[in-house]
mmCIF file of C-alpha atoms and ligand atoms in Angstrom:
data_model
loop_
_atom_site.group_PDB
_atom_site.id
_atom_site.type_symbol
_atom_site.label_atom_id
_atom_site.label_comp_id
_atom_site.label_asym_id
_atom_site.label_seq_id
_atom_site.Cartn_x
_atom_site.Cartn_y
_atom_site.Cartn_z
ATOM 1 C CA UNK A 1 6.114 32.063 -55.176
ATOM 2 C CA UNK A 2 6.331 34.351 -51.899
ATOM 3 C CA UNK A 3 4.323 32.543 -49.353
ATOM 4 C CA UNK A 4 2.550 34.751 -47.106
ATOM 5 C CA UNK A 5 2.402 33.813 -43.266
ATOM 6 C CA UNK A 6 0.837 35.575 -40.646
ATOM 7 C CA UNK A 7 2.323 34.641 -37.081
ATOM 8 C CA UNK A 8 0.017 35.107 -34.006
ATOM 9 C CA UNK A 9 2.066 34.172 -30.996
ATOM 10 C CA UNK A 10 -1.038 34.703 -28.634
ATOM 11 C CA UNK A 11 -0.270 34.234 -24.848
ATOM 12 C CA UNK A 12 1.900 32.746 -22.192
ATOM 13 C CA UNK A 13 4.954 31.111 -23.726
ATOM 14 C CA UNK A 14 3.584 31.607 -27.339
ATOM 15 C CA UNK A 15 5.496 34.830 -28.166
ATOM 16 C CA UNK A 16 8.903 33.303 -26.641
ATOM 17 C CA UNK A 17 8.584 29.993 -28.991
ATOM 18 C CA UNK A 18 7.310 32.030 -31.736
ATOM 19 C CA UNK A 19 10.515 34.032 -31.321
ATOM 20 C CA UNK A 20 12.535 30.653 -32.456
ATOM 21 C CA UNK A 21 10.418 30.036 -35.102
ATOM 22 C CA UNK A 22 11.053 33.280 -36.677
ATOM 23 C CA UNK A 23 14.709 32.938 -36.350
ATOM 24 C CA UNK A 24 14.284 29.654 -38.305
ATOM 25 C CA UNK A 25 12.128 31.040 -40.779
ATOM 26 C CA UNK A 26 14.725 33.968 -41.346
ATOM 27 C CA UNK A 27 17.236 31.346 -41.742
ATOM 28 C CA UNK A 28 15.611 29.444 -44.517
ATOM 29 C CA UNK A 29 14.998 32.909 -46.247
ATOM 30 C CA UNK A 30 18.811 33.724 -45.972
ATOM 31 C CA UNK A 31 20.645 30.397 -46.553
ATOM 32 C CA UNK A 32 17.824 28.686 -48.743
ATOM 33 C CA UNK A 33 16.261 31.689 -50.482
ATOM 34 C CA UNK A 34 12.852 30.449 -49.434
ATOM 35 C CA UNK A 35 10.274 33.560 -50.209
ATOM 36 C CA UNK A 36 8.238 34.179 -47.121
ATOM 37 C CA UNK A 37 6.473 37.450 -46.437
ATOM 38 C CA UNK A 38 5.792 37.406 -42.776
ATOM 39 C CA UNK A 39 3.532 39.345 -40.726
ATOM 40 C CA UNK A 40 2.665 39.251 -37.044
ATOM 41 C CA UNK A 41 -0.800 40.194 -35.167
ATOM 42 C CA UNK A 42 -2.168 39.427 -31.529
ATOM 43 C CA UNK A 43 -4.872 36.785 -30.874
ATOM 44 C CA UNK A 44 -6.258 35.506 -27.471
ATOM 45 C CA UNK A 45 -6.107 36.992 -24.057
ATOM 46 C CA UNK A 46 -3.420 39.756 -25.296
ATOM 47 C CA UNK A 47 -5.817 40.643 -28.042
ATOM 48 C CA UNK A 48 -9.025 40.852 -25.445
ATOM 49 C CA UNK A 49 -6.858 43.003 -23.386
ATOM 50 C CA UNK A 50 -5.989 45.672 -25.981
ATOM 51 C CA UNK A 51 -9.399 45.491 -28.166
ATOM 52 C CA UNK A 52 -11.724 43.525 -26.125
ATOM 53 C CA UNK A 53 -12.079 40.771 -28.168
ATOM 54 C CA UNK A 54 -10.004 37.660 -28.555
ATOM 55 C CA UNK A 55 -9.817 38.004 -32.431
ATOM 56 C CA UNK A 56 -10.205 41.201 -34.005
ATOM 57 C CA UNK A 57 -11.840 41.484 -37.495
ATOM 58 C CA UNK A 58 -8.511 42.780 -39.185
ATOM 59 C CA UNK A 59 -6.701 39.806 -37.571
ATOM 60 C CA UNK A 60 -9.210 37.601 -38.858
ATOM 61 C CA UNK A 61 -9.231 39.470 -42.596
ATOM 62 C CA UNK A 62 -5.195 38.915 -42.413
ATOM 63 C CA UNK A 63 -5.556 35.233 -41.523
ATOM 64 C CA UNK A 64 -7.898 34.787 -44.537
ATOM 65 C CA UNK A 65 -5.581 36.328 -46.817
ATOM 66 C CA UNK A 66 -2.272 34.340 -45.753
ATOM 67 C CA UNK A 67 -1.020 31.190 -47.215
ATOM 68 C CA UNK A 68 -0.622 29.772 -43.771
ATOM 69 C CA UNK A 69 -0.889 30.983 -40.006
ATOM 70 C CA UNK A 70 1.509 30.042 -37.358
ATOM 71 C CA UNK A 71 0.039 30.276 -33.852
ATOM 72 C CA UNK A 72 1.709 29.851 -30.557
ATOM 73 C CA UNK A 73 -0.731 29.371 -27.557
ATOM 74 C CA UNK A 74 -3.848 31.119 -26.340
ATOM 75 C CA UNK A 75 -5.088 31.471 -22.806
ATOM 76 C CA UNK A 76 -4.201 31.740 -19.098
ATOM 77 C CA UNK A 77 -5.692 32.261 -15.566
ATOM 78 C CA UNK A 78 -5.980 35.876 -15.820
ATOM 79 C CA UNK A 79 -8.751 35.329 -18.420
ATOM 80 C CA UNK A 80 -10.735 32.514 -16.502
ATOM 81 C CA UNK A 81 -13.554 34.651 -15.526
ATOM 82 C CA UNK A 82 -14.259 36.292 -18.875
ATOM 83 C CA UNK A 83 -17.209 35.504 -20.703
ATOM 84 C CA UNK A 84 -17.022 32.246 -23.041
ATOM 85 C CA UNK A 85 -17.503 34.209 -25.957
ATOM 86 C CA UNK A 86 -14.747 36.493 -24.990
ATOM 87 C CA UNK A 87 -12.101 33.932 -23.737
ATOM 88 C CA UNK A 88 -8.670 33.523 -25.566
ATOM 89 C CA UNK A 89 -9.933 30.131 -26.479
ATOM 90 C CA UNK A 90 -12.994 31.868 -28.301
ATOM 91 C CA UNK A 91 -10.415 33.422 -30.618
ATOM 92 C CA UNK A 92 -9.032 29.903 -31.622
ATOM 93 C CA UNK A 93 -12.463 28.733 -31.911
ATOM 94 C CA UNK A 94 -13.183 31.489 -34.292
ATOM 95 C CA UNK A 95 -9.826 31.010 -36.415
ATOM 96 C CA UNK A 96 -10.637 27.647 -36.612
ATOM 97 C CA UNK A 97 -14.396 27.909 -37.696
ATOM 98 C CA UNK A 98 -13.915 31.172 -40.023
ATOM 99 C CA UNK A 99 -11.137 29.479 -41.973
ATOM 100 C CA UNK A 100 -13.165 26.067 -42.162
ATOM 101 C CA UNK A 101 -10.064 24.312 -40.822
ATOM 102 C CA UNK A 102 -12.055 20.950 -40.413
ATOM 103 C CA UNK A 103 -8.906 18.591 -40.496
ATOM 104 C CA UNK A 104 -6.494 18.732 -37.328
ATOM 105 C CA UNK A 105 -3.450 16.698 -37.887
ATOM 106 C CA UNK A 106 -1.881 15.756 -34.465
ATOM 107 C CA UNK A 107 1.050 13.421 -34.815
ATOM 108 C CA UNK A 108 2.496 11.513 -32.103
ATOM 109 C CA UNK A 109 5.797 10.559 -32.752
ATOM 110 C CA UNK A 110 8.347 9.044 -30.321
ATOM 111 C CA UNK A 111 12.090 10.335 -31.009
ATOM 112 C CA UNK A 112 14.798 7.730 -30.105
ATOM 113 C CA UNK A 113 16.532 10.055 -27.935
ATOM 114 C CA UNK A 114 13.544 10.680 -25.933
ATOM 115 C CA UNK A 115 12.344 7.253 -25.506
ATOM 116 C CA UNK A 116 13.147 7.610 -21.527
ATOM 117 C CA UNK A 117 10.940 10.624 -21.397
ATOM 118 C CA UNK A 118 7.812 8.445 -21.863
ATOM 119 C CA UNK A 119 5.806 7.272 -18.876
ATOM 120 C CA UNK A 120 5.467 3.805 -20.564
ATOM 121 C CA UNK A 121 8.094 0.977 -20.847
ATOM 122 C CA UNK A 122 10.567 1.698 -23.952
ATOM 123 C CA UNK A 123 9.404 -1.324 -25.519
ATOM 124 C CA UNK A 124 6.048 -0.263 -25.995
ATOM 125 C CA UNK A 125 6.720 2.850 -27.307
ATOM 126 C CA UNK A 126 10.030 2.531 -29.263
ATOM 127 C CA UNK A 127 9.261 3.747 -33.022
ATOM 128 C CA UNK A 128 5.788 5.164 -32.448
ATOM 129 C CA UNK A 129 4.434 6.982 -35.174
ATOM 130 C CA UNK A 130 0.688 7.675 -34.940
ATOM 131 C CA UNK A 131 -1.450 10.354 -36.595
ATOM 132 C CA UNK A 132 -4.483 11.422 -34.886
ATOM 133 C CA UNK A 133 -6.872 13.047 -37.557
ATOM 134 C CA UNK A 134 -9.321 15.055 -35.372
ATOM 135 C CA UNK A 135 -12.827 16.779 -36.819
ATOM 136 C CA UNK A 136 -12.400 20.391 -35.797
ATOM 137 C CA UNK A 137 -14.971 22.486 -36.811
ATOM 138 C CA UNK A 138 -18.229 20.541 -35.783
ATOM 139 C CA UNK A 139 -19.609 18.146 -33.166
ATOM 140 C CA UNK A 140 -20.169 19.344 -29.608
ATOM 141 C CA UNK A 141 -17.696 22.257 -30.085
ATOM 142 C CA UNK A 142 -20.138 24.035 -32.263
ATOM 143 C CA UNK A 143 -23.525 22.231 -32.043
ATOM 144 C CA UNK A 144 -26.936 23.857 -31.409
ATOM 145 C CA UNK A 145 -28.535 24.216 -28.837
ATOM 146 C CA UNK A 146 -26.023 25.334 -26.664
ATOM 147 C CA UNK A 147 -26.242 27.030 -23.144
ATOM 148 C CA UNK A 148 -27.247 27.346 -19.477
ATOM 149 C CA UNK A 149 -30.779 27.881 -19.045
ATOM 150 C CA UNK A 150 -33.026 28.561 -16.083
ATOM 151 C CA UNK A 151 -35.568 25.895 -15.382
ATOM 152 C CA UNK A 152 -38.998 26.633 -13.852
ATOM 153 C CA UNK A 153 -38.383 24.784 -10.749
ATOM 154 C CA UNK A 154 -35.268 26.976 -9.837
ATOM 155 C CA UNK A 155 -32.544 24.669 -11.149
ATOM 156 C CA UNK A 156 -30.416 25.406 -14.041
ATOM 157 C CA UNK A 157 -29.945 23.213 -17.184
ATOM 158 C CA UNK A 158 -26.419 23.105 -19.119
ATOM 159 C CA UNK A 159 -26.731 21.764 -22.816
ATOM 160 C CA UNK A 160 -24.298 20.860 -25.591
ATOM 161 C CA UNK A 161 -25.127 19.352 -28.865
ATOM 162 C CA UNK A 162 -23.156 16.485 -30.658
ATOM 163 C CA UNK A 163 -23.985 16.945 -34.265
ATOM 164 C CA UNK A 164 -22.476 15.561 -37.369
ATOM 165 C CA UNK A 165 -23.843 15.590 -41.264
ATOM 166 C CA UNK A 166 -23.047 13.184 -43.797
ATOM 167 C CA UNK A 167 -20.895 15.613 -45.502
ATOM 168 C CA UNK A 168 -18.911 16.664 -42.373
ATOM 169 C CA UNK A 169 -18.241 13.041 -41.845
ATOM 170 C CA UNK A 170 -16.986 12.194 -45.526
ATOM 171 C CA UNK A 171 -14.987 15.329 -45.880
ATOM 172 C CA UNK A 172 -12.841 14.373 -42.947
ATOM 173 C CA UNK A 173 -12.680 10.669 -43.437
ATOM 174 C CA UNK A 174 -11.316 11.146 -46.897
ATOM 175 C CA UNK A 175 -8.273 13.159 -45.530
ATOM 176 C CA UNK A 176 -7.924 10.146 -43.294
ATOM 177 C CA UNK A 177 -7.718 7.777 -46.068
ATOM 178 C CA UNK A 178 -5.643 9.840 -48.060
ATOM 179 C CA UNK A 179 -3.151 10.543 -45.249
ATOM 180 C CA UNK A 180 -3.263 6.455 -44.593
ATOM 181 C CA UNK A 181 -2.343 6.186 -47.965
ATOM 182 C CA UNK A 182 1.153 7.747 -47.408
ATOM 183 C CA UNK A 183 1.916 6.294 -44.303
ATOM 184 C CA UNK A 184 1.000 2.641 -43.349
ATOM 185 C CA UNK A 185 -2.366 2.200 -45.095
ATOM 186 C CA UNK A 186 -4.343 1.816 -41.776
ATOM 187 C CA UNK A 187 -7.173 4.069 -40.435
ATOM 188 C CA UNK A 188 -8.932 3.152 -37.221
ATOM 189 C CA UNK A 189 -12.298 5.301 -36.883
ATOM 190 C CA UNK A 190 -13.474 5.986 -33.242
ATOM 191 C CA UNK A 191 -16.740 7.057 -31.966
ATOM 192 C CA UNK A 192 -19.385 5.655 -29.413
ATOM 193 C CA UNK A 193 -21.684 4.171 -32.004
ATOM 194 C CA UNK A 194 -23.075 2.054 -28.899
ATOM 195 C CA UNK A 195 -24.730 4.882 -27.247
ATOM 196 C CA UNK A 196 -24.954 7.701 -29.654
ATOM 197 C CA UNK A 197 -26.677 8.177 -32.737
ATOM 198 C CA UNK A 198 -24.282 10.729 -34.053
ATOM 199 C CA UNK A 199 -21.713 8.074 -33.506
ATOM 200 C CA UNK A 200 -23.635 5.599 -35.366
ATOM 201 C CA UNK A 201 -24.039 7.891 -38.323
ATOM 202 C CA UNK A 202 -20.293 8.322 -38.312
ATOM 203 C CA UNK A 203 -19.448 4.647 -38.385
ATOM 204 C CA UNK A 204 -22.002 4.171 -41.292
ATOM 205 C CA UNK A 205 -20.586 6.912 -43.309
ATOM 206 C CA UNK A 206 -17.203 6.022 -42.892
ATOM 207 C CA UNK A 207 -17.707 2.507 -43.956
ATOM 208 C CA UNK A 208 -19.787 3.842 -47.142
ATOM 209 C CA UNK A 209 -17.135 6.103 -48.052
ATOM 210 C CA UNK A 210 -14.297 3.535 -47.733
ATOM 211 C CA UNK A 211 -16.408 0.894 -49.729
ATOM 212 C CA UNK A 212 -17.058 3.568 -52.478
ATOM 213 C CA UNK A 213 -13.407 4.874 -53.079
ATOM 214 C CA UNK A 214 -10.624 3.771 -50.525
ATOM 215 C CA UNK A 215 -10.970 -0.156 -50.268
ATOM 216 C CA UNK A 216 -7.297 -0.290 -50.752
ATOM 217 C CA UNK A 217 -7.086 1.093 -47.286
ATOM 218 C CA UNK A 218 -7.174 -0.935 -44.385
ATOM 219 C CA UNK A 219 -10.354 0.222 -41.789
ATOM 220 C CA UNK A 220 -11.300 -0.666 -38.686
ATOM 221 C CA UNK A 221 -13.610 0.777 -36.121
ATOM 222 C CA UNK A 222 -13.325 1.205 -32.277
ATOM 223 C CA UNK A 223 -15.366 2.676 -29.591
ATOM 224 C CA UNK A 224 -13.505 5.698 -28.206
ATOM 225 C CA UNK A 225 -13.103 4.640 -24.422
ATOM 226 C CA UNK A 226 -11.393 1.374 -26.036
ATOM 227 C CA UNK A 227 -9.252 3.426 -28.293
ATOM 228 C CA UNK A 228 -8.086 5.264 -25.170
ATOM 229 C CA UNK A 229 -7.375 1.949 -23.590
ATOM 230 C CA UNK A 230 -5.616 0.424 -26.680
ATOM 231 C CA UNK A 231 -3.285 3.546 -26.701
ATOM 232 C CA UNK A 232 -1.841 2.879 -23.434
ATOM 233 C CA UNK A 233 -1.637 -1.169 -23.962
ATOM 234 C CA UNK A 234 -0.469 -1.505 -27.501
ATOM 235 C CA UNK A 235 -0.149 1.913 -29.305
ATOM 236 C CA UNK A 236 1.703 0.519 -31.949
ATOM 237 C CA UNK A 237 -1.350 -0.998 -33.536
ATOM 238 C CA UNK A 238 -2.501 2.317 -35.177
ATOM 239 C CA UNK A 239 -1.630 4.316 -37.800
ATOM 240 C CA UNK A 240 -4.186 7.148 -38.667
ATOM 241 C CA UNK A 241 -6.732 7.350 -35.960
ATOM 242 C CA UNK A 242 -9.882 8.960 -37.385
ATOM 243 C CA UNK A 243 -11.971 10.663 -34.653
ATOM 244 C CA UNK A 244 -14.670 13.449 -34.094
ATOM 245 C CA UNK A 245 -14.002 16.818 -32.390
ATOM 246 C CA UNK A 246 -14.170 15.803 -28.747
ATOM 247 C CA UNK A 247 -12.925 12.475 -28.583
ATOM 248 C CA UNK A 248 -10.111 13.690 -30.900
ATOM 249 C CA UNK A 249 -9.487 16.630 -28.158
ATOM 250 C CA UNK A 250 -8.805 13.808 -25.316
ATOM 251 C CA UNK A 251 -7.406 11.024 -27.432
ATOM 252 C CA UNK A 252 -4.629 13.629 -28.816
ATOM 253 C CA UNK A 253 -3.697 14.591 -25.590
ATOM 254 C CA UNK A 254 -3.210 10.885 -24.450
ATOM 255 C CA UNK A 255 -1.289 10.033 -27.619
ATOM 256 C CA UNK A 256 1.075 13.029 -27.180
ATOM 257 C CA UNK A 257 1.679 11.875 -23.703
ATOM 258 C CA UNK A 258 2.873 8.735 -25.081
ATOM 259 C CA UNK A 259 5.903 10.399 -26.408
ATOM 260 C CA UNK A 260 6.802 12.028 -23.101
ATOM 261 C CA UNK A 261 6.703 15.515 -24.212
ATOM 262 C CA UNK A 262 3.661 17.693 -25.179
ATOM 263 C CA UNK A 263 6.671 20.102 -25.795
ATOM 264 C CA UNK A 264 7.766 18.283 -29.080
ATOM 265 C CA UNK A 265 4.564 17.752 -30.905
ATOM 266 C CA UNK A 266 3.413 20.135 -33.675
ATOM 267 C CA UNK A 267 0.117 20.056 -35.126
ATOM 268 C CA UNK A 268 -1.576 21.373 -38.837
ATOM 269 C CA UNK A 269 -5.398 22.414 -39.247
ATOM 270 C CA UNK A 270 -6.575 22.434 -42.848
ATOM 271 C CA UNK A 271 -9.389 23.354 -44.764
ATOM 272 C CA UNK A 272 -10.952 22.086 -47.959
ATOM 273 C CA UNK A 273 -8.905 22.697 -51.171
ATOM 274 C CA UNK A 274 -9.805 25.482 -53.510
ATOM 275 C CA UNK A 275 -10.081 25.390 -57.369
ATOM 276 C CA UNK A 276 -6.151 25.557 -57.377
ATOM 277 C CA UNK A 277 -5.808 22.771 -54.837
ATOM 278 C CA UNK A 278 -4.668 25.209 -51.941
ATOM 279 C CA UNK A 279 -6.148 24.494 -48.509
ATOM 280 C CA UNK A 280 -6.457 27.300 -45.729
ATOM 281 C CA UNK A 281 -4.128 26.285 -43.095
ATOM 282 C CA UNK A 282 -2.859 26.984 -39.605
ATOM 283 C CA UNK A 283 -0.075 25.340 -37.903
ATOM 284 C CA UNK A 284 0.320 25.370 -33.916
ATOM 285 C CA UNK A 285 2.004 23.502 -31.501
ATOM 286 C CA UNK A 286 -0.267 21.245 -29.295
ATOM 287 C CA UNK A 287 1.349 22.309 -25.883
ATOM 288 C CA UNK A 288 -0.824 25.158 -24.231
ATOM 289 C CA UNK A 289 0.361 28.491 -23.235
ATOM 290 C CA UNK A 290 1.850 27.153 -20.160
ATOM 291 C CA UNK A 291 1.295 29.919 -17.795
ATOM 292 C CA UNK A 292 3.442 28.651 -15.005
ATOM 293 C CA UNK A 293 6.772 28.913 -17.190
ATOM 294 C CA UNK A 294 5.754 32.042 -19.283
ATOM 295 C CA UNK A 295 8.245 34.711 -19.459
ATOM 296 C CA UNK A 296 11.058 32.441 -18.183
ATOM 297 C CA UNK A 297 12.720 31.629 -21.067
ATOM 298 C CA UNK A 298 12.530 28.003 -20.445
ATOM 299 C CA UNK A 299 9.841 26.846 -22.744
ATOM 300 C CA UNK A 300 10.715 24.210 -25.427
ATOM 301 C CA UNK A 301 10.239 25.756 -28.791
ATOM 302 C CA UNK A 302 10.609 22.501 -30.800
ATOM 303 C CA UNK A 303 6.992 21.608 -31.223
ATOM 304 C CA UNK A 304 6.760 25.336 -32.766
ATOM 305 C CA UNK A 305 9.580 24.712 -34.873
ATOM 306 C CA UNK A 306 8.432 21.214 -36.016
ATOM 307 C CA UNK A 307 4.990 23.058 -36.995
ATOM 308 C CA UNK A 308 6.948 25.358 -38.951
ATOM 309 C CA UNK A 309 8.013 22.010 -40.802
ATOM 310 C CA UNK A 310 4.717 20.862 -41.366
ATOM 311 C CA UNK A 311 3.650 24.373 -42.993
ATOM 312 C CA UNK A 312 6.655 23.800 -45.002
ATOM 313 C CA UNK A 313 5.568 20.337 -46.220
ATOM 314 C CA UNK A 314 1.565 20.539 -46.328
ATOM 315 C CA UNK A 315 1.240 24.325 -47.374
ATOM 316 C CA UNK A 316 3.846 25.147 -49.428
ATOM 317 C CA UNK A 317 5.268 21.596 -51.011
ATOM 318 C CA UNK A 318 8.941 22.439 -49.481
ATOM 319 C CA UNK A 319 9.577 18.909 -48.541
ATOM 320 C CA UNK A 320 13.242 18.825 -48.843
ATOM 321 C CA UNK A 321 13.368 21.928 -46.359
ATOM 322 C CA UNK A 322 10.737 20.313 -44.075
ATOM 323 C CA UNK A 323 12.993 17.104 -44.137
ATOM 324 C CA UNK A 324 16.015 19.329 -43.252
ATOM 325 C CA UNK A 325 14.136 21.079 -40.423
ATOM 326 C CA UNK A 326 13.109 17.853 -38.945
ATOM 327 C CA UNK A 327 16.607 16.212 -39.170
ATOM 328 C CA UNK A 328 18.002 19.360 -37.415
ATOM 329 C CA UNK A 329 15.586 18.856 -34.645
ATOM 330 C CA UNK A 330 16.379 15.095 -34.399
ATOM 331 C CA UNK A 331 20.306 15.952 -34.535
ATOM 332 C CA UNK A 332 20.032 18.505 -31.698
ATOM 333 C CA UNK A 333 18.245 15.740 -29.517
ATOM 334 C CA UNK A 334 20.749 13.362 -30.155
ATOM 335 C CA UNK A 335 23.387 15.736 -29.185
ATOM 336 C CA UNK A 336 21.986 15.766 -25.806
ATOM 337 C CA UNK A 337 20.573 19.023 -25.654
ATOM 338 C CA UNK A 338 17.227 19.665 -23.648
ATOM 339 C CA UNK A 339 14.709 22.045 -22.242
ATOM 340 C CA UNK A 340 13.474 21.120 -18.983
ATOM 341 C CA UNK A 341 10.329 19.133 -20.146
ATOM 342 C CA UNK A 342 12.409 16.605 -21.955
ATOM 343 C CA UNK A 343 15.058 16.482 -19.713
ATOM 344 C CA UNK A 344 15.874 13.279 -17.758
ATOM 345 C CA UNK A 345 16.835 13.494 -14.056
ATOM 346 C CA UNK A 346 20.218 15.514 -13.580
ATOM 347 C CA UNK A 347 20.789 16.213 -17.103
ATOM 348 C CA UNK A 348 21.783 19.914 -18.018
ATOM 349 C CA UNK A 349 19.079 21.921 -19.709
ATOM 350 C CA UNK A 350 19.078 24.890 -21.757
ATOM 351 C CA UNK A 351 16.616 27.720 -22.186
ATOM 352 C CA UNK A 352 14.321 28.578 -25.020
ATOM 353 C CA UNK A 353 16.722 30.832 -27.052
ATOM 354 C CA UNK A 354 19.799 28.203 -26.703
ATOM 355 C CA UNK A 355 17.491 25.850 -28.053
ATOM 356 C CA UNK A 356 16.752 28.034 -30.993
ATOM 357 C CA UNK A 357 20.487 28.392 -31.408
ATOM 358 C CA UNK A 358 21.016 24.607 -31.312
ATOM 359 C CA UNK A 359 18.603 24.001 -34.294
ATOM 360 C CA UNK A 360 20.301 26.793 -36.176
ATOM 361 C CA UNK A 361 23.599 25.319 -35.837
ATOM 362 C CA UNK A 362 22.207 22.149 -36.736
ATOM 363 C CA UNK A 363 20.970 23.544 -40.090
ATOM 364 C CA UNK A 364 24.007 25.060 -40.483
ATOM 365 C CA UNK A 365 25.896 21.555 -40.255
ATOM 366 C CA UNK A 366 23.360 20.265 -42.515
ATOM 367 C CA UNK A 367 24.052 22.775 -45.404
HETATM 368 C C1 IPM B 401 -6.765 22.011 -28.304
HETATM 369 C C2 IPM B 401 -7.433 22.589 -27.230
HETATM 370 C C3 IPM B 401 -8.301 23.536 -27.502
HETATM 371 C C4 IPM B 401 -9.476 22.631 -27.650
HETATM 372 C C5 IPM B 401 -8.793 24.519 -26.152
HETATM 373 C C6 IPM B 401 -7.771 25.348 -26.045
HETATM 374 C C7 IPM B 401 -10.101 25.383 -26.771
HETATM 375 O O1 IPM B 401 -7.629 21.925 -25.891
HETATM 376 O O2 IPM B 401 -6.440 22.521 -29.226
HETATM 377 O O3 IPM B 401 -6.763 20.886 -28.199
HETATM 378 O O4 IPM B 401 -10.361 22.079 -26.992
HETATM 379 O O5 IPM B 401 -9.782 22.317 -28.806
HETATM 380 MG MG1 MG B 402 -6.967 19.783 -26.189
#
């Protein structure tokens, strides 16, 4: 019954926004009787500074043992010259890889109250609700060979390898079709089958799985560059976008910005279901560590708070509580409460803690 949660605030604004998540979780324990056993640890640059590694073995063990991990953000200019395998980002990538979190759900939702925050015309983005499903443990992020090598003629050669196997493609495509069935029943699969063998394999295998098990779902294919263009031209055509690790990294940032603020968007990273149907899971806001505003108390905690709502929904089956938390966030926005990143010109803004206060007040009103 009791859910084990590991909070990893990380670097930059991570600790500030996670502080507000902690208060929201406490509220649900006290007011709703939800049972959570919450531990905290360090990851990223702060962990590198303390332990010489961005992800200590003990921290990874705690993450393995948790029902869900809540991560703030990692990285910052302070660690820009650290070797790749010791960088803050390496801690995040190791968590993804070691926990087997191959499915990255990145919703891009336009909240009515924030429609003017988008750089696109209101008519183009009104009601937008896209789910980018990004493959997270394969592709060019992890492919071998990789490295920078000296050539006999004195030049240097940088190599990364884009690689996918049938089973990697099937397991992520399966998640896409299952998600689509709970949404508007459409999957658009994106790759570059016109220039890449790995993309061609991706297209063929997605097509095969669809024909064998998911004929009821509408499947289309698109080249990733066209998808980038269509996201700006007519984003509402999409429901679930299924794509690989690298294209997913890029397309999800683009989709996020359609909504006007990275500060609003949560994400979930899920592993394969075990014998009991439980998946390893990590939830994190998609904004980064925002070193420029770190420590100033102005960061928007809503993406992290919405990540906790995703955790309730996808890991714990607490759908009513997830709904309540998401409604509280919407009510706060409708009341005109804004952190600087989502404020219109001239609009009054609040800081991180005041935004947390507002969410808690909205939760109290909803009970
Ligand atoms: C993301 C980030 C990461 C990625 C970085 C921080 C390694 O951009 O989660 O999208 O490239 O996956
Ligand atoms: Mg990214």
